[in-house]
Amino acid sequence: MDAAKLKSCLECPVCLSIPREKIFVCTNGHKICESCHTKVMVNSTVCPQGRCRYANPPQRNLDLETIVENSNMPFTCRIPRCHVEMEKEKLLEHEAECMFRKVPCPDSRCKEMICFRDILTHIQTVDKHDLRFPEVLYYGPGGPYFSLSYTKGLYSTAPGTADDWVPCILKYDEVHFYPQFVRRGPYWYFWIKVNGSLEMASQWMFSAKIQNKETGIRMEFSGSVSPVDQSVEQVIRNGDDFLQINRTTIEKLPRIIEIVFEVFKNPYPNSFFP
């Protein structure tokens, strides 16, 4: 059997892609991939090919799954609008960096999920994104140090309360970064995202510091930048790559908080710390 006929026999008749996981069949033997079966079951209980029924749980076609597993047929990227086909082992890496993948807008006040390819256009053209640009303070041995100032304002630290400050964008070494300052409950956070995937984020680090010379308060942090794919909640849940300030410390800082930071290449890319 040639490749075209084999592909026709194996592909899901709904999405027209080679199944990468389980293959289900209805009572009449019509095949469907697990992903499409899940979507079909949301609004229907019948097979889209013949209006026949599925068992509960659905019956699998293990023979077809074995053929797919042992074939060298190319798989299609799952992300809408992308038509790339490649080996299964390489496709997962592609999907993590696919230009058509959806990522959260770098402005944490915006709740839209944006196609990665369009993110710079979105954040720089949509009216509600009142972007700020960090000020260059001075140049150190490793490159420039930048400064951003944030006004504390009135706040409540009750559970579930939050503040999100105006987003920032920084272009450094031909790479776009997004410094972010937010409050969730009794904690304030500062981190930097890179306009790229986890793989790209592993190549960059940042350091940040705040201080109040009058009260003697000083805090410093150094860690990895985060990928643009991560939401505010995901960055905080990961719990590693941000400067965190509690309420006691924030009250000892001036009303206008200055954060001085730098971004620099990770000397140990693709790893955490030496």
mmCIF file of N, CA and C in Angstrom, residues 198-242:
data_model
loop_
_atom_site.group_PDB
_atom_site.id
_atom_site.type_symbol
_atom_site.label_atom_id
_atom_site.label_comp_id
_atom_site.label_asym_id
_atom_site.label_seq_id
_atom_site.Cartn_x
_atom_site.Cartn_y
_atom_site.Cartn_z
ATOM 1 N N LEU A 198 9.450 28.497 26.085
ATOM 2 C CA LEU A 198 10.248 28.068 27.228
ATOM 3 C C LEU A 198 11.704 27.861 26.824
ATOM 4 N N GLU A 199 11.911 27.342 25.625
ATOM 5 C CA GLU A 199 13.273 27.129 25.125
ATOM 6 C C GLU A 199 14.022 28.460 25.041
ATOM 7 N N MET A 200 13.366 29.481 24.523
ATOM 8 C CA MET A 200 14.010 30.793 24.421
ATOM 9 C C MET A 200 14.210 31.418 25.799
ATOM 10 N N ALA A 201 13.221 31.228 26.686
ATOM 11 C CA ALA A 201 13.325 31.789 28.032
ATOM 12 C C ALA A 201 14.514 31.212 28.786
ATOM 13 N N SER A 202 14.869 29.957 28.504
ATOM 14 C CA SER A 202 15.994 29.328 29.197
ATOM 15 C C SER A 202 17.326 29.984 28.842
ATOM 16 N N GLN A 203 17.347 30.789 27.802
ATOM 17 C CA GLN A 203 18.582 31.431 27.363
ATOM 18 C C GLN A 203 18.808 32.800 28.007
ATOM 19 N N TRP A 204 17.810 33.270 28.792
ATOM 20 C CA TRP A 204 17.894 34.617 29.366
ATOM 21 C C TRP A 204 17.638 34.603 30.866
ATOM 22 N N MET A 205 18.252 35.557 31.559
ATOM 23 C CA MET A 205 18.026 35.758 32.981
ATOM 24 C C MET A 205 17.826 37.249 33.245
ATOM 25 N N PHE A 206 17.412 37.570 34.460
ATOM 26 C CA PHE A 206 17.302 38.972 34.857
ATOM 27 C C PHE A 206 17.622 39.105 36.335
ATOM 28 N N SER A 207 18.036 40.295 36.709
ATOM 29 C CA SER A 207 18.201 40.625 38.124
ATOM 30 C C SER A 207 17.407 41.893 38.392
ATOM 31 N N ALA A 208 16.894 42.027 39.608
ATOM 32 C CA ALA A 208 16.089 43.194 39.965
ATOM 33 C C ALA A 208 16.313 43.542 41.425
ATOM 34 N N LYS A 209 16.203 44.825 41.729
ATOM 35 C CA LYS A 209 16.352 45.250 43.127
ATOM 36 C C LYS A 209 15.470 46.459 43.412
ATOM 37 N N ILE A 210 15.041 46.549 44.661
ATOM 38 C CA ILE A 210 14.313 47.712 45.169
ATOM 39 C C ILE A 210 14.963 48.110 46.484
ATOM 40 N N GLN A 211 14.852 49.390 46.834
ATOM 41 C CA GLN A 211 15.405 49.818 48.116
ATOM 42 C C GLN A 211 14.779 51.116 48.573
ATOM 43 N N ASN A 212 14.881 51.355 49.848
ATOM 44 C CA ASN A 212 14.513 52.632 50.445
ATOM 45 C C ASN A 212 15.666 53.024 51.365
ATOM 46 N N LYS A 213 16.476 53.951 50.935
ATOM 47 C CA LYS A 213 17.672 54.328 51.687
ATOM 48 C C LYS A 213 17.322 54.886 53.063
ATOM 49 N N GLU A 214 16.170 55.513 53.196
ATOM 50 C CA GLU A 214 15.789 56.109 54.485
ATOM 51 C C GLU A 214 15.473 55.043 55.527
ATOM 52 N N THR A 215 14.820 53.956 55.112
ATOM 53 C CA THR A 215 14.448 52.906 56.067
ATOM 54 C C THR A 215 15.442 51.753 56.071
ATOM 55 N N GLY A 216 16.361 51.759 55.112
ATOM 56 C CA GLY A 216 17.353 50.694 55.043
ATOM 57 C C GLY A 216 16.849 49.422 54.396
ATOM 58 N N ILE A 217 15.653 49.466 53.833
ATOM 59 C CA ILE A 217 15.085 48.283 53.176
ATOM 60 C C ILE A 217 15.739 48.104 51.803
ATOM 61 N N ARG A 218 16.124 46.869 51.517
ATOM 62 C CA ARG A 218 16.717 46.554 50.219
ATOM 63 C C ARG A 218 16.416 45.092 49.894
ATOM 64 N N MET A 219 15.935 44.841 48.694
ATOM 65 C CA MET A 219 15.653 43.484 48.252
ATOM 66 C C MET A 219 16.243 43.291 46.857
ATOM 67 N N GLU A 220 16.817 42.106 46.635
ATOM 68 C CA GLU A 220 17.386 41.790 45.331
ATOM 69 C C GLU A 220 16.952 40.392 44.910
ATOM 70 N N PHE A 221 16.908 40.189 43.609
ATOM 71 C CA PHE A 221 16.529 38.889 43.071
ATOM 72 C C PHE A 221 17.244 38.674 41.747
ATOM 73 N N SER A 222 17.601 37.416 41.474
ATOM 74 C CA SER A 222 18.169 37.051 40.188
ATOM 75 C C SER A 222 17.615 35.695 39.802
ATOM 76 N N GLY A 223 17.120 35.576 38.570
ATOM 77 C CA GLY A 223 16.545 34.309 38.126
ATOM 78 C C GLY A 223 16.260 34.326 36.643
ATOM 79 N N SER A 224 15.552 33.329 36.193
ATOM 80 C CA SER A 224 15.258 33.183 34.770
ATOM 81 C C SER A 224 14.080 34.056 34.365
ATOM 82 N N VAL A 225 14.052 34.465 33.104
ATOM 83 C CA VAL A 225 12.868 35.120 32.571
ATOM 84 C C VAL A 225 11.836 34.036 32.273
ATOM 85 N N SER A 226 10.585 34.434 32.134
ATOM 86 C CA SER A 226 9.497 33.492 31.875
ATOM 87 C C SER A 226 9.082 33.572 30.405
ATOM 88 N N PRO A 227 8.585 32.468 29.850
ATOM 89 C CA PRO A 227 8.105 32.512 28.472
ATOM 90 C C PRO A 227 6.789 33.271 28.372
ATOM 91 N N VAL A 228 6.531 33.846 27.223
ATOM 92 C CA VAL A 228 5.300 34.606 27.029
ATOM 93 C C VAL A 228 4.078 33.695 27.122
ATOM 94 N N ASP A 229 4.278 32.388 26.981
ATOM 95 C CA ASP A 229 3.167 31.432 27.034
ATOM 96 C C ASP A 229 2.517 31.356 28.412
ATOM 97 N N GLN A 230 3.208 31.748 29.459
ATOM 98 C CA GLN A 230 2.690 31.565 30.814
ATOM 99 C C GLN A 230 1.815 32.730 31.249
ATOM 100 N N SER A 231 0.700 32.412 31.877
ATOM 101 C CA SER A 231 -0.181 33.423 32.445
ATOM 102 C C SER A 231 0.376 33.906 33.781
ATOM 103 N N VAL A 232 -0.234 34.943 34.335
ATOM 104 C CA VAL A 232 0.166 35.442 35.654
ATOM 105 C C VAL A 232 0.095 34.318 36.679
ATOM 106 N N GLU A 233 -1.000 33.563 36.654
ATOM 107 C CA GLU A 233 -1.192 32.498 37.636
ATOM 108 C C GLU A 233 -0.134 31.409 37.487
ATOM 109 N N GLN A 234 0.233 31.105 36.255
ATOM 110 C CA GLN A 234 1.248 30.070 36.032
ATOM 111 C C GLN A 234 2.616 30.520 36.516
ATOM 112 N N VAL A 235 2.971 31.777 36.280
ATOM 113 C CA VAL A 235 4.262 32.283 36.744
ATOM 114 C C VAL A 235 4.333 32.210 38.263
ATOM 115 N N ILE A 236 3.263 32.651 38.929
ATOM 116 C CA ILE A 236 3.250 32.640 40.392
ATOM 117 C C ILE A 236 3.240 31.213 40.920
ATOM 118 N N ARG A 237 2.478 30.346 40.285
ATOM 119 C CA ARG A 237 2.388 28.960 40.750
ATOM 120 C C ARG A 237 3.733 28.242 40.630
ATOM 121 N N ASN A 238 4.505 28.579 39.598
ATOM 122 C CA ASN A 238 5.831 27.972 39.442
ATOM 123 C C ASN A 238 6.755 28.354 40.595
ATOM 124 N N GLY A 239 6.556 29.559 41.128
ATOM 125 C CA GLY A 239 7.167 29.929 42.391
ATOM 126 C C GLY A 239 8.655 30.180 42.430
ATOM 127 N N ASP A 240 9.301 30.443 41.291
ATOM 128 C CA ASP A 240 10.750 30.581 41.309
ATOM 129 C C ASP A 240 11.267 31.902 40.734
ATOM 130 N N ASP A 241 10.702 32.340 39.634
ATOM 131 C CA ASP A 241 11.350 33.360 38.822
ATOM 132 C C ASP A 241 10.703 34.736 38.941
ATOM 133 N N PHE A 242 10.662 35.259 40.160
ATOM 134 C CA PHE A 242 10.137 36.603 40.367
ATOM 135 C C PHE A 242 10.671 37.186 41.683
#
